[in-house]
Amino acid sequence: MSNSLPARVRALRERLVALDRLGANVEETGLLEDLRLDLSPPASELNRALAQRALLMGSGIETPEPPTLETARKRAAALLERFTTERKAATLKKGTGWANLLKETKAASADVSVSVMRTWKGYRQTVFTGEAPALVKGRIAFTPANSAAYTTYEQLHQTFRSEFEKLPADKAAIERVKALAARLTETAKEFDFDVPADVKRYLEAIQSGGAKLDLLTDAVLKWLRENDAFDNYRIVPRSPDGSR
């Protein structure tokens, strides 16, 4: 029994050392977990912003990279290099590096998001350069053909405009915008801007609630007959209060 005592003491000592190391590892793991929890929210936000930027870039929409992104990238690389040498929480917390990483990650996330939104809204003027419906309305005569084209144009433009009130969810949303722009361009080609001034004034008055007889000039009558639109209009008297 006495001969086995040194061996037992040695085994006990090794067990105690192992337990001590295990305790230290548990404590270190807890400290690293705390740091992970600190970094997780800003890192997740940055990843989302970068995913949105990648979506635009992948569809050929150039989106500027803000300088703050490179700053955060260099900070993370420096801390990773130090941590690779000594994998302890204290390595990351040493100095102001960790605090600066959190701050710079948040700044990069915000700036990337702003860049993405600005680029997406600017893309609206790139993918379709046609006029707004209100401007078109002031330039065309509302002939039957123009009226039909305008109704389609206005509906398409409203849908097109609403697509830019939020960021696209996926590539399909960007392709949908491109398709709407193409349809708007084709519809705009249907507008006939070449009508006599008298006709334009007459048709605008009709659209606004009714035209006075003095607007029904010889030029207007001629145009109505030539365009088979003469029978589309009737003279309707107004009541004394101005209503029909």
PDB file of C-alpha atoms in Angstrom:
ATOM      1  CA  MET A   1       0.000   0.000   0.000  1.00  0.00           C
ATOM      2  CA  SER A   2       2.813   2.386   0.909  1.00  0.00           C
ATOM      3  CA  ASN A   3       4.474   1.781  -2.465  1.00  0.00           C
ATOM      4  CA  SER A   4       1.291   2.873  -4.268  1.00  0.00           C
ATOM      5  CA  LEU A   5       0.950   6.098  -2.290  1.00  0.00           C
ATOM      6  CA  PRO A   6       3.247   8.236  -4.508  1.00  0.00           C
ATOM      7  CA  ALA A   7       1.404   7.006  -7.581  1.00  0.00           C
ATOM      8  CA  ARG A   8      -1.919   7.866  -5.996  1.00  0.00           C
ATOM      9  CA  VAL A   9      -0.691  11.312  -5.014  1.00  0.00           C
ATOM     10  CA  ARG A  10       0.581  11.842  -8.534  1.00  0.00           C
ATOM     11  CA  ALA A  11      -2.756  10.761 -10.028  1.00  0.00           C
ATOM     12  CA  LEU A  12      -4.627  13.024  -7.617  1.00  0.00           C
ATOM     13  CA  ARG A  13      -2.417  15.969  -8.525  1.00  0.00           C
ATOM     14  CA  GLU A  14      -2.983  15.365 -12.249  1.00  0.00           C
ATOM     15  CA  ARG A  15      -6.723  15.158 -11.641  1.00  0.00           C
ATOM     16  CA  LEU A  16      -6.696  18.435  -9.747  1.00  0.00           C
ATOM     17  CA  VAL A  17      -4.716  20.131 -12.520  1.00  0.00           C
ATOM     18  CA  ALA A  18      -7.182  18.802 -15.102  1.00  0.00           C
ATOM     19  CA  LEU A  19     -10.123  20.084 -13.060  1.00  0.00           C
ATOM     20  CA  ASP A  20      -8.437  23.462 -12.677  1.00  0.00           C
ATOM     21  CA  ARG A  21      -7.896  23.672 -16.435  1.00  0.00           C
ATOM     22  CA  LEU A  22     -11.487  22.652 -17.064  1.00  0.00           C
ATOM     23  CA  GLY A  23     -12.696  25.429 -14.804  1.00  0.00           C
ATOM     24  CA  ALA A  24     -10.492  27.927 -16.597  1.00  0.00           C
ATOM     25  CA  ASN A  25     -11.832  26.735 -19.962  1.00  0.00           C
ATOM     26  CA  VAL A  26     -15.416  27.128 -18.795  1.00  0.00           C
ATOM     27  CA  GLU A  27     -14.714  30.667 -17.637  1.00  0.00           C
ATOM     28  CA  GLU A  28     -12.929  31.515 -20.884  1.00  0.00           C
ATOM     29  CA  THR A  29     -15.770  30.045 -22.912  1.00  0.00           C
ATOM     30  CA  GLY A  30     -18.212  32.253 -21.027  1.00  0.00           C
ATOM     31  CA  LEU A  31     -16.140  35.367 -21.703  1.00  0.00           C
ATOM     32  CA  LEU A  32     -15.930  34.565 -25.411  1.00  0.00           C
ATOM     33  CA  GLU A  33     -19.669  33.922 -25.532  1.00  0.00           C
ATOM     34  CA  ASP A  34     -20.295  37.374 -24.046  1.00  0.00           C
ATOM     35  CA  LEU A  35     -18.185  38.919 -26.805  1.00  0.00           C
ATOM     36  CA  ARG A  36     -20.051  36.928 -29.435  1.00  0.00           C
ATOM     37  CA  LEU A  37     -23.361  38.212 -28.112  1.00  0.00           C
ATOM     38  CA  ASP A  38     -22.020  41.782 -28.259  1.00  0.00           C
ATOM     39  CA  LEU A  39     -21.007  41.440 -31.886  1.00  0.00           C
ATOM     40  CA  SER A  40     -23.955  39.401 -33.146  1.00  0.00           C
ATOM     41  CA  PRO A  41     -26.587  42.184 -33.623  1.00  0.00           C
ATOM     42  CA  PRO A  42     -24.398  44.668 -35.560  1.00  0.00           C
ATOM     43  CA  ALA A  43     -22.846  41.821 -37.550  1.00  0.00           C
ATOM     44  CA  SER A  44     -26.296  40.512 -38.506  1.00  0.00           C
ATOM     45  CA  GLU A  45     -27.397  43.988 -39.598  1.00  0.00           C
ATOM     46  CA  LEU A  46     -24.260  44.380 -41.688  1.00  0.00           C
ATOM     47  CA  ASN A  47     -24.779  40.979 -43.302  1.00  0.00           C
ATOM     48  CA  ARG A  48     -28.339  41.932 -44.268  1.00  0.00           C
ATOM     49  CA  ALA A  49     -27.172  45.223 -45.782  1.00  0.00           C
ATOM     50  CA  LEU A  50     -24.402  43.468 -47.690  1.00  0.00           C
ATOM     51  CA  ALA A  51     -26.873  40.865 -48.982  1.00  0.00           C
ATOM     52  CA  GLN A  52     -29.071  43.659 -50.323  1.00  0.00           C
ATOM     53  CA  ARG A  53     -26.056  45.268 -51.983  1.00  0.00           C
ATOM     54  CA  ALA A  54     -25.052  41.925 -53.498  1.00  0.00           C
ATOM     55  CA  LEU A  55     -28.579  41.509 -54.876  1.00  0.00           C
ATOM     56  CA  LEU A  56     -28.389  44.831 -56.721  1.00  0.00           C
ATOM     57  CA  MET A  57     -24.843  44.214 -57.912  1.00  0.00           C
ATOM     58  CA  GLY A  58     -25.823  40.754 -59.140  1.00  0.00           C
ATOM     59  CA  SER A  59     -28.502  42.354 -61.319  1.00  0.00           C
ATOM     60  CA  GLY A  60     -26.040  44.776 -62.866  1.00  0.00           C
ATOM     61  CA  ILE A  61     -26.962  47.725 -60.649  1.00  0.00           C
ATOM     62  CA  GLU A  62     -23.703  49.294 -59.495  1.00  0.00           C
ATOM     63  CA  THR A  63     -23.898  50.166 -55.788  1.00  0.00           C
ATOM     64  CA  PRO A  64     -21.057  52.223 -54.239  1.00  0.00           C
ATOM     65  CA  GLU A  65     -19.201  50.757 -51.267  1.00  0.00           C
ATOM     66  CA  PRO A  66     -18.954  53.283 -48.419  1.00  0.00           C
ATOM     67  CA  PRO A  67     -15.486  53.921 -46.907  1.00  0.00           C
ATOM     68  CA  THR A  68     -16.726  52.815 -43.476  1.00  0.00           C
ATOM     69  CA  LEU A  69     -17.072  49.257 -44.754  1.00  0.00           C
ATOM     70  CA  GLU A  70     -13.366  49.018 -45.524  1.00  0.00           C
ATOM     71  CA  THR A  71     -12.578  50.530 -42.106  1.00  0.00           C
ATOM     72  CA  ALA A  72     -14.626  47.853 -40.331  1.00  0.00           C
ATOM     73  CA  ARG A  73     -13.130  45.165 -42.546  1.00  0.00           C
ATOM     74  CA  LYS A  74      -9.556  46.161 -41.621  1.00  0.00           C
ATOM     75  CA  ARG A  75     -10.438  46.330 -37.917  1.00  0.00           C
ATOM     76  CA  ALA A  76     -11.925  42.839 -37.981  1.00  0.00           C
ATOM     77  CA  ALA A  77      -8.899  41.459 -39.840  1.00  0.00           C
ATOM     78  CA  ALA A  78      -6.480  42.946 -37.299  1.00  0.00           C
ATOM     79  CA  LEU A  79      -8.398  41.521 -34.345  1.00  0.00           C
ATOM     80  CA  LEU A  80      -8.683  38.132 -36.007  1.00  0.00           C
ATOM     81  CA  GLU A  81      -4.938  38.028 -36.561  1.00  0.00           C
ATOM     82  CA  ARG A  82      -4.284  38.792 -32.880  1.00  0.00           C
ATOM     83  CA  PHE A  83      -6.878  36.255 -31.739  1.00  0.00           C
ATOM     84  CA  THR A  84      -5.370  33.544 -33.941  1.00  0.00           C
ATOM     85  CA  THR A  85      -2.082  34.003 -32.069  1.00  0.00           C
ATOM     86  CA  GLU A  86      -3.691  33.875 -28.613  1.00  0.00           C
ATOM     87  CA  ARG A  87      -7.254  32.607 -28.486  1.00  0.00           C
ATOM     88  CA  LYS A  88      -8.477  34.410 -25.391  1.00  0.00           C
ATOM     89  CA  ALA A  89     -11.163  36.975 -24.715  1.00  0.00           C
ATOM     90  CA  ALA A  90      -8.543  39.227 -23.167  1.00  0.00           C
ATOM     91  CA  THR A  91      -6.760  39.365 -26.531  1.00  0.00           C
ATOM     92  CA  LEU A  92      -9.859  40.820 -28.164  1.00  0.00           C
ATOM     93  CA  LYS A  93     -10.658  43.171 -25.290  1.00  0.00           C
ATOM     94  CA  LYS A  94      -7.156  44.561 -25.050  1.00  0.00           C
ATOM     95  CA  GLY A  95      -7.075  48.288 -25.795  1.00  0.00           C
ATOM     96  CA  THR A  96      -9.916  49.918 -27.758  1.00  0.00           C
ATOM     97  CA  GLY A  97      -9.944  47.491 -30.681  1.00  0.00           C
ATOM     98  CA  TRP A  98     -13.084  45.614 -29.679  1.00  0.00           C
ATOM     99  CA  ALA A  99     -15.099  48.732 -28.837  1.00  0.00           C
ATOM    100  CA  ASN A 100     -14.025  50.293 -32.119  1.00  0.00           C
ATOM    101  CA  LEU A 101     -15.017  47.150 -34.027  1.00  0.00           C
ATOM    102  CA  LEU A 102     -18.552  47.337 -32.646  1.00  0.00           C
ATOM    103  CA  LYS A 103     -18.810  51.039 -33.449  1.00  0.00           C
ATOM    104  CA  GLU A 104     -17.346  50.696 -36.935  1.00  0.00           C
ATOM    105  CA  THR A 105     -19.519  47.687 -37.768  1.00  0.00           C
ATOM    106  CA  LYS A 106     -22.647  49.650 -36.877  1.00  0.00           C
ATOM    107  CA  ALA A 107     -21.466  52.622 -38.953  1.00  0.00           C
ATOM    108  CA  ALA A 108     -20.691  50.394 -41.943  1.00  0.00           C
ATOM    109  CA  SER A 109     -24.089  48.706 -41.693  1.00  0.00           C
ATOM    110  CA  ALA A 110     -25.907  52.047 -41.683  1.00  0.00           C
ATOM    111  CA  ASP A 111     -23.854  53.435 -44.563  1.00  0.00           C
ATOM    112  CA  VAL A 112     -24.272  50.339 -46.733  1.00  0.00           C
ATOM    113  CA  SER A 113     -28.040  50.466 -46.144  1.00  0.00           C
ATOM    114  CA  VAL A 114     -28.160  54.132 -47.167  1.00  0.00           C
ATOM    115  CA  SER A 115     -26.071  53.419 -50.262  1.00  0.00           C
ATOM    116  CA  VAL A 116     -28.330  50.537 -51.282  1.00  0.00           C
ATOM    117  CA  MET A 117     -31.545  52.541 -50.847  1.00  0.00           C
ATOM    118  CA  ARG A 118     -30.142  55.573 -52.676  1.00  0.00           C
ATOM    119  CA  THR A 119     -28.969  53.370 -55.540  1.00  0.00           C
ATOM    120  CA  TRP A 120     -32.308  51.585 -55.792  1.00  0.00           C
ATOM    121  CA  LYS A 121     -34.292  54.827 -55.900  1.00  0.00           C
ATOM    122  CA  GLY A 122     -31.873  56.242 -58.469  1.00  0.00           C
ATOM    123  CA  TYR A 123     -32.306  53.131 -60.604  1.00  0.00           C
ATOM    124  CA  ARG A 124     -35.891  54.219 -61.240  1.00  0.00           C
ATOM    125  CA  GLN A 125     -34.651  57.090 -63.445  1.00  0.00           C
ATOM    126  CA  THR A 126     -32.182  54.763 -65.148  1.00  0.00           C
ATOM    127  CA  VAL A 127     -34.495  51.921 -66.084  1.00  0.00           C
ATOM    128  CA  PHE A 128     -37.297  54.210 -67.306  1.00  0.00           C
ATOM    129  CA  THR A 129     -36.827  57.787 -68.491  1.00  0.00           C
ATOM    130  CA  GLY A 130     -40.406  58.495 -69.584  1.00  0.00           C
ATOM    131  CA  GLU A 131     -42.571  61.271 -68.205  1.00  0.00           C
ATOM    132  CA  ALA A 132     -44.918  61.027 -65.262  1.00  0.00           C
ATOM    133  CA  PRO A 133     -48.615  60.566 -66.173  1.00  0.00           C
ATOM    134  CA  ALA A 134     -49.454  64.115 -65.044  1.00  0.00           C
ATOM    135  CA  LEU A 135     -46.996  65.551 -67.573  1.00  0.00           C
ATOM    136  CA  VAL A 136     -48.211  63.284 -70.350  1.00  0.00           C
ATOM    137  CA  LYS A 137     -51.792  64.267 -69.592  1.00  0.00           C
ATOM    138  CA  GLY A 138     -50.980  67.916 -70.226  1.00  0.00           C
ATOM    139  CA  ARG A 139     -49.454  67.222 -73.630  1.00  0.00           C
ATOM    140  CA  ILE A 140     -51.857  64.847 -75.348  1.00  0.00           C
ATOM    141  CA  ALA A 141     -55.344  65.227 -76.717  1.00  0.00           C
ATOM    142  CA  PHE A 142     -57.683  62.686 -75.204  1.00  0.00           C
ATOM    143  CA  THR A 143     -58.676  60.891 -78.340  1.00  0.00           C
ATOM    144  CA  PRO A 144     -60.150  57.421 -77.851  1.00  0.00           C
ATOM    145  CA  ALA A 145     -56.779  55.850 -78.654  1.00  0.00           C
ATOM    146  CA  ASN A 146     -54.877  58.240 -76.394  1.00  0.00           C
ATOM    147  CA  SER A 147     -57.383  57.733 -73.596  1.00  0.00           C
ATOM    148  CA  ALA A 148     -56.924  53.960 -73.707  1.00  0.00           C
ATOM    149  CA  ALA A 149     -53.140  54.281 -73.843  1.00  0.00           C
ATOM    150  CA  TYR A 150     -53.137  56.805 -71.012  1.00  0.00           C
ATOM    151  CA  THR A 151     -55.224  54.573 -68.731  1.00  0.00           C
ATOM    152  CA  THR A 152     -52.796  51.712 -69.260  1.00  0.00           C
ATOM    153  CA  TYR A 153     -49.803  54.013 -68.852  1.00  0.00           C
ATOM    154  CA  GLU A 154     -51.108  55.495 -65.612  1.00  0.00           C
ATOM    155  CA  GLN A 155     -51.796  52.082 -64.082  1.00  0.00           C
ATOM    156  CA  LEU A 156     -48.405  50.729 -65.094  1.00  0.00           C
ATOM    157  CA  HIS A 157     -46.637  53.822 -63.805  1.00  0.00           C
ATOM    158  CA  GLN A 158     -48.366  53.600 -60.431  1.00  0.00           C
ATOM    159  CA  THR A 159     -47.304  49.963 -60.055  1.00  0.00           C
ATOM    160  CA  PHE A 160     -43.803  50.808 -61.261  1.00  0.00           C
ATOM    161  CA  ARG A 161     -43.462  53.688 -58.788  1.00  0.00           C
ATOM    162  CA  SER A 162     -44.649  51.567 -55.846  1.00  0.00           C
ATOM    163  CA  GLU A 163     -41.842  49.059 -56.491  1.00  0.00           C
ATOM    164  CA  PHE A 164     -39.344  51.708 -55.380  1.00  0.00           C
ATOM    165  CA  GLU A 165     -40.987  52.435 -52.046  1.00  0.00           C
ATOM    166  CA  LYS A 166     -39.099  49.443 -50.623  1.00  0.00           C
ATOM    167  CA  LEU A 167     -35.997  47.458 -51.468  1.00  0.00           C
ATOM    168  CA  PRO A 168     -36.441  44.470 -53.787  1.00  0.00           C
ATOM    169  CA  ALA A 169     -36.831  41.192 -51.925  1.00  0.00           C
ATOM    170  CA  ASP A 170     -35.135  39.100 -54.583  1.00  0.00           C
ATOM    171  CA  LYS A 171     -33.928  39.065 -58.174  1.00  0.00           C
ATOM    172  CA  ALA A 172     -37.462  38.354 -59.387  1.00  0.00           C
ATOM    173  CA  ALA A 173     -38.563  41.728 -57.988  1.00  0.00           C
ATOM    174  CA  ILE A 174     -35.842  43.485 -59.994  1.00  0.00           C
ATOM    175  CA  GLU A 175     -36.833  41.610 -63.148  1.00  0.00           C
ATOM    176  CA  ARG A 176     -40.442  42.646 -62.517  1.00  0.00           C
ATOM    177  CA  VAL A 177     -39.357  46.292 -62.425  1.00  0.00           C
ATOM    178  CA  LYS A 178     -37.477  45.884 -65.704  1.00  0.00           C
ATOM    179  CA  ALA A 179     -40.552  44.311 -67.299  1.00  0.00           C
ATOM    180  CA  LEU A 180     -42.766  47.176 -66.096  1.00  0.00           C
ATOM    181  CA  ALA A 181     -40.295  49.697 -67.510  1.00  0.00           C
ATOM    182  CA  ALA A 182     -40.367  47.927 -70.872  1.00  0.00           C
ATOM    183  CA  ARG A 183     -44.176  47.935 -70.940  1.00  0.00           C
ATOM    184  CA  LEU A 184     -44.253  51.637 -70.031  1.00  0.00           C
ATOM    185  CA  THR A 185     -41.862  52.419 -72.862  1.00  0.00           C
ATOM    186  CA  GLU A 186     -43.980  50.517 -75.367  1.00  0.00           C
ATOM    187  CA  THR A 187     -47.219  52.094 -74.129  1.00  0.00           C
ATOM    188  CA  ALA A 188     -45.731  55.586 -74.374  1.00  0.00           C
ATOM    189  CA  LYS A 189     -45.125  54.969 -78.080  1.00  0.00           C
ATOM    190  CA  GLU A 190     -48.888  54.720 -78.553  1.00  0.00           C
ATOM    191  CA  PHE A 191     -49.517  58.364 -77.608  1.00  0.00           C
ATOM    192  CA  ASP A 192     -50.394  60.675 -80.493  1.00  0.00           C
ATOM    193  CA  PHE A 193     -49.191  64.192 -79.713  1.00  0.00           C
ATOM    194  CA  ASP A 194     -49.837  65.498 -83.222  1.00  0.00           C
ATOM    195  CA  VAL A 195     -53.297  67.106 -83.098  1.00  0.00           C
ATOM    196  CA  PRO A 196     -54.406  70.657 -83.960  1.00  0.00           C
ATOM    197  CA  ALA A 197     -54.434  73.141 -81.083  1.00  0.00           C
ATOM    198  CA  ASP A 198     -58.212  73.637 -81.347  1.00  0.00           C
ATOM    199  CA  VAL A 199     -58.754  69.905 -81.061  1.00  0.00           C
ATOM    200  CA  LYS A 200     -56.491  69.651 -78.037  1.00  0.00           C
ATOM    201  CA  ARG A 201     -58.388  72.455 -76.266  1.00  0.00           C
ATOM    202  CA  TYR A 202     -61.743  70.892 -77.120  1.00  0.00           C
ATOM    203  CA  LEU A 203     -60.824  67.407 -75.920  1.00  0.00           C
ATOM    204  CA  GLU A 204     -59.225  68.740 -72.737  1.00  0.00           C
ATOM    205  CA  ALA A 205     -62.436  70.633 -71.996  1.00  0.00           C
ATOM    206  CA  ILE A 206     -64.469  67.464 -72.597  1.00  0.00           C
ATOM    207  CA  GLN A 207     -62.251  65.599 -70.137  1.00  0.00           C
ATOM    208  CA  SER A 208     -62.663  68.403 -67.591  1.00  0.00           C
ATOM    209  CA  GLY A 209     -66.451  68.199 -67.544  1.00  0.00           C
ATOM    210  CA  GLY A 210     -67.681  69.666 -70.814  1.00  0.00           C
ATOM    211  CA  ALA A 211     -66.773  71.940 -73.702  1.00  0.00           C
ATOM    212  CA  LYS A 212     -68.484  75.199 -74.557  1.00  0.00           C
ATOM    213  CA  LEU A 213     -69.913  75.512 -78.051  1.00  0.00           C
ATOM    214  CA  ASP A 214     -67.353  78.132 -79.048  1.00  0.00           C
ATOM    215  CA  LEU A 215     -64.666  75.430 -78.749  1.00  0.00           C
ATOM    216  CA  LEU A 216     -66.395  73.390 -81.442  1.00  0.00           C
ATOM    217  CA  THR A 217     -64.596  75.135 -84.306  1.00  0.00           C
ATOM    218  CA  ASP A 218     -64.484  74.086 -87.953  1.00  0.00           C
ATOM    219  CA  ALA A 219     -61.050  72.544 -87.338  1.00  0.00           C
ATOM    220  CA  VAL A 220     -62.477  70.455 -84.507  1.00  0.00           C
ATOM    221  CA  LEU A 221     -65.477  69.315 -86.577  1.00  0.00           C
ATOM    222  CA  LYS A 222     -63.143  68.349 -89.432  1.00  0.00           C
ATOM    223  CA  TRP A 223     -60.865  66.399 -87.121  1.00  0.00           C
ATOM    224  CA  LEU A 224     -63.778  64.578 -85.467  1.00  0.00           C
ATOM    225  CA  ARG A 225     -65.120  63.476 -88.838  1.00  0.00           C
ATOM    226  CA  GLU A 226     -61.710  62.398 -90.149  1.00  0.00           C
ATOM    227  CA  ASN A 227     -61.088  60.322 -87.044  1.00  0.00           C
ATOM    228  CA  ASP A 228     -64.562  58.716 -86.939  1.00  0.00           C
ATOM    229  CA  ALA A 229     -65.170  60.354 -83.566  1.00  0.00           C
ATOM    230  CA  PHE A 230     -68.022  62.672 -84.538  1.00  0.00           C
ATOM    231  CA  ASP A 231     -70.734  60.381 -83.145  1.00  0.00           C
ATOM    232  CA  ASN A 232     -68.917  59.977 -79.814  1.00  0.00           C
ATOM    233  CA  TYR A 233     -70.044  63.395 -78.569  1.00  0.00           C
ATOM    234  CA  ARG A 234     -73.428  64.968 -77.851  1.00  0.00           C
ATOM    235  CA  ILE A 235     -74.504  68.535 -77.019  1.00  0.00           C
ATOM    236  CA  VAL A 236     -76.027  68.465 -73.549  1.00  0.00           C
ATOM    237  CA  PRO A 237     -77.509  71.618 -71.977  1.00  0.00           C
ATOM    238  CA  ARG A 238     -76.486  72.603 -68.495  1.00  0.00           C
ATOM    239  CA  SER A 239     -78.901  73.549 -65.736  1.00  0.00           C
ATOM    240  CA  PRO A 240     -78.759  77.088 -64.322  1.00  0.00           C
ATOM    241  CA  ASP A 241     -76.546  75.965 -61.445  1.00  0.00           C
ATOM    242  CA  GLY A 242     -73.905  74.735 -63.901  1.00  0.00           C
ATOM    243  CA  SER A 243     -74.580  71.013 -63.550  1.00  0.00           C
ATOM    244  CA  ARG A 244     -75.830  68.836 -66.387  1.00  0.00           C
TER     245      ARG A 244
END
